[in-house]
C-alpha angles and dihedrals in degrees: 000000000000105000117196134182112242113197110223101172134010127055090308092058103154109016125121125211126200117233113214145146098310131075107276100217119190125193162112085280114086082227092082119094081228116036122190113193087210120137079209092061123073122231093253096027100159155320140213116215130192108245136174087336088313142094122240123196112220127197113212101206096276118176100238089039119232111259130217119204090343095311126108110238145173105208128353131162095241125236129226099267092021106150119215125191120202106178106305095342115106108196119186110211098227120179119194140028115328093191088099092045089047091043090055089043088051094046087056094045093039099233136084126261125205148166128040091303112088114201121218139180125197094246095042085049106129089221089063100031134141115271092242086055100048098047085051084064110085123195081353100045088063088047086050093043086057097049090050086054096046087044093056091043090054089050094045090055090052094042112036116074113193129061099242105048086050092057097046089052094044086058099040085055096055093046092054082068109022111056094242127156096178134039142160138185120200133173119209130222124192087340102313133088110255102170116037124171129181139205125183122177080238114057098192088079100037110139084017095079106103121237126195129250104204088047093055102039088049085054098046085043112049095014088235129144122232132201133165139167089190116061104161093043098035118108090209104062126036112213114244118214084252096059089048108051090041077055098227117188100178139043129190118172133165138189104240092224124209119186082323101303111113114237104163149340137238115224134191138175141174126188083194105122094206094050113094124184112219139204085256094051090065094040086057091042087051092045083056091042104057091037091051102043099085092042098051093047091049087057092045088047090049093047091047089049086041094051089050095045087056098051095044092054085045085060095040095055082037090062100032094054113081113223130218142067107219122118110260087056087056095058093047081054092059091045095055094046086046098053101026093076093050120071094228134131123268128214114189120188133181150100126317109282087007077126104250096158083050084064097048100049088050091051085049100051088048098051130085087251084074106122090040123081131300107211120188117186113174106206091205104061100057135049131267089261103034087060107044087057095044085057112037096030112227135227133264105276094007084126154006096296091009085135100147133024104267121200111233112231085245084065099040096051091057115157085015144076135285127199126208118205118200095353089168078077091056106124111242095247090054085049098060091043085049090053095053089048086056091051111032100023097224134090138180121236120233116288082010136117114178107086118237123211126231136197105194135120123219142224121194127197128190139164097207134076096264080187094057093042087048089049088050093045095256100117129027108249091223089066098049087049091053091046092050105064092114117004134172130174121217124237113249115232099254084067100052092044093155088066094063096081085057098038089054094049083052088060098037090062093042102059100011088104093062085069116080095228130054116270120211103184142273129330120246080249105040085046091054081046084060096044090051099050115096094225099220085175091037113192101002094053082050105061094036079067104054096050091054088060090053102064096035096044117100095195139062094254124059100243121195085264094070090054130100111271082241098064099035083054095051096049092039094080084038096226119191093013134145109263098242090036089051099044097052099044084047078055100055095044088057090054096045088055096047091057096044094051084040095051092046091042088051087044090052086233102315101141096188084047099048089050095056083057094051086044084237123135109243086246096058096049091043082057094043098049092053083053100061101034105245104130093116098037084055093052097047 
């Protein structure tokens, strides 16, 4: 049978190539029987040579790839209604006569066409033709059918943005040719399912379409099609009591391949008796299928990177947004919308988790230095000379393993902010080296002697006097004036008590999805636990707490049991309590401790047995024993 090349998109749009005897080469050199003036074609693209009574499709090493149904190849024997892209060039294999394809084109538009040379315009194109034209092709008009179908897939795939949308279309495309009622397509992901979308011709049912589990996983796991008209009699597929209840007649499922790594399967069904899937049906489902896969697991991958952008800027802004009311915070509020517009240096002082690079950050991100670096060094984590290097940069061979030039921090923020944490640590020599940076502006990296200039501001933290280190030689009192130009210390948490429900809910939402069970908050008592406890490490302790309680608590609430033995011990005389506060929550601990006594004395000192009488688990009551001291009482 004569085969010919229609072109259906590109320059060539319309014309139709014999195929004979002779290698068919395609390609950007006039030497080609076809030649495409395309950047995006090479000069010898490819050719298609008659072969045992077939026709095989060679790539010859071009540089964009020739695609076949939407996949790159190298070499593949070509099917009646293949489509093959070379640049911007779509060809439709087509074997057989196209009289009667040309003769159905012509009745629509009304002319005759002749000749080798077939005319079409974009809206008498028999891939987008009207349904009356295409069901007047036969054998052609099915071919045609199919292409439509595999054209709109390939502009779903370029025009719709969302995983779910794409997917939705991609199935609503397939039913319009196969007589399907149900469908779903689903991507795996380390052998489960982790997207799954259904259609139904009914929408009230939707989701509600049964598919079944054995088909799929058969699917995900050989990479095989099925397909079957016969479900209670098939070998291939046993009918789940799903299937049969939904009565479904008819199966049709297919791996979505990707360079030959299975990520998902299409399914259809139909309980329609007079609906029949075809060969063809599954040839035009693979054909979706390969064209679709990349593009499905693009979206999955975008969605997946969306979804974690999203959450790291949630934690971002989490961490960047200072939380508390009281008074003192508000202060440190105005502060910071005071000193961010200006380009002056910071000084922060403050206890130890008071939150001091919070405060930088958020003078930074306020600032007109925004969209520039944020760079944090803390100088008392590295050496003398590991610093000095991290902040100045230093030459190649300035040092032992000073293999390549390195940027300093100071070099790499320009233009924005650095932030120095526990520069009272700072060793005499890099101070010198910081003071000239504040005044001149320039600095020389280590093993180095041309200057280099540097636009930053910076912000200083410390948790010691600097006055008082200046005053004992410690620190050279230059510096600390050049530091001091606006300075502000932070209140500890002890003196900002009324921030600590807030700050707990904080915690709470940010590692309450490392327990296995849903958190709600804090307890009345474990909260007056809180409020009692001095706080030496103030937020951070804080929050190192809560996180504790977290993991070792068994409810949704964190109890006084889950806390620190500090801090239990610390709300447990209720010091500094209010009266009636104080009085009830003494009250509760009496009682805790009498059960407790009551249920091991009952138990005749079996600890696992008394907690299964108190509906505790033996871990708890060990815990809680050792809470409310009552280790020697319970052995007496």
């Amino acid at each position: 049978m004569q085969a010919h090349l229609i072109a259906v998109a590109g320059p060539l749009k319309g014309m139709s190539f014999p195929i004979t005897a002779e290698p068919l080469s395609v390609g950007r050199d006039k030497g080609n029987l076809i030649c495409l003036d395309d950047a995006a074609v090479s000069r010898r693209h490819c050719v298609i040579v008659p072969e045992n009574g077939g026709h095989i499709l060679r790539d010859l090493g071009s540089r964009n790839r020739t695609a076949v149904n939407g996949l790159p190849l190298e070499e593949r024997k070509l099917e009646p209604g293949d489509e093959i892209q070379v640049g911007a060039t779509r060809f439709l294999f087509h074997l057989g006569e196209i009289s009667e394809t040309i003769s159905a084109i012509a009745a629509v538009d009304g002319g005759p066409v002749g000749g080798e040379t077939l005319l079409l315009r974009r809206e008498d194109a028999v891939y987008r033709d009207s349904e009356h034209v295409i069901a007047a092709l036969s054998p052609a008009g099915r071919m045609a059918r199919n292409l439509k179908a595999l054209l709109e897939t390939g502009e779903a795939i370029s025009s719709i943005r969302g995983l779910e949308p794409l997917a939705r279309r991609l199935l609503e495309i397939a039913a319009e040719v196969i007589p399907a009622r149900h469908g779903a397509l689903l991507l795996a992901a380390k052998g489960d399912t982790a997207f799954r979308f259904h259609w139904h011709s009914d929408p009230a049912r939707g989701a509600a379409a049964p598919t079944p589990r054995a088909v799929v996983d058969r699917v995900l796991r050989e990479g095989v099609s099925l397909w079957t008209n016969d479900i209670s009699g098939g070998k291939e597929i046993v009918p789940t009591a799903s299937l049969l209840d939904s009565q479904v007649s008819s199966v049709l499922a297919v791996p979505l391949l990707k360079f030959d790594r299975v990520i998902g399967a299409f399914y259809l069904d139909t309980n329609d008796p007079a609906a029949h899937f075809e060969e063809d049906h599954l040839q035009l489902l693979t054909g979706i299928a390969g064209i679709a896969a990349g593009a499905l697991e693009t979206a999955q991958y975008l969605e997946a990177l969306e979804g974690e952008n999203r959450r790291l800027q949630a934690q971002v802004n989490r961490a960047d947004d200072m939380v508390g009311n009281s008074a003192p915070m508000r202060d440190v509020y105005r502060f910071i919308a005071k000193v961010a517009p200006t380009p002056s240096t910071v000084l922060i002082g403050g206890e130890s988790g008071t939150g001091k690079e919070l405060v930088a950050r958020a003078v930074h991100r306020n600032s007109p230095r925004a969209g520039k670096a944020f760079a944090a060094i803390n100088c008392a984590a590295l050496t003398e000379s590991l610093l000095e290097s991290e902040l100045f940069g230093h030459e190649k061979g300035a040092f032992t393993g000073a293999v390549v030039q390195k940027k300093g921090r100071l070099e790499e923020a320009e233009g924005g902010t650095v932030f120095l944490d526990e520069i009272g640590e700072l060793a005499p020599a890099l101070q010198a080296k910081l003071l000239r940076v504040l005044q001149e502006r320039q600095f020389e990296r280590v093993g180095g002697t041309r200057p280099i200039r540097t636009d930053i501001r910076l912000v200083a933290a410390t948790n010691r006097d600097l006055k008082e280190e200046v005053a004992k030689g410690n620190f050279r009192g230059d510096l600390y004036y050049r530091l001091n130009v606006v300075s502000i210390a932070l209140p500890p948490l002890r003196d900002r008590r009324e921030d600590l429900p807030a700050l707990v809910q904080t915690f709470v939402a940010k590692h309450g999805h490392k327990a296995p069970r849903r958190i709600l908050g804090c307890s009345e008592e474990a909260l007056a636990c809180l409020k009692n406890h001095d706080w030496p490490g103030n937020v951070r302790e804080l929050e190192n707490a809560i996180e504790r309680a977290i993991v070792l608590g068994s409810t949704e609430w964190i109890l006084p049991d889950d806390l620190p033995e500090s801090i239990v011990e610390a709300g447990g005389g209720m010091a500094g309590g209010e009266g009636g506060e104080a009085k009830f929550h003494e009250t509760i601990r009496l009682i805790k401790r009498q059960l407790v006594l009551k249920a091991i004395e009952h138990a005749q000192g079996n600890y696992p047995e008394a907690a299964r009488a108190l509906g505790l688990h033996p871990n708890n009551l060990y815990r809680l024993i050792k809470t409310l001291n009552l280790k020697q009482t319970a052995k007496g």
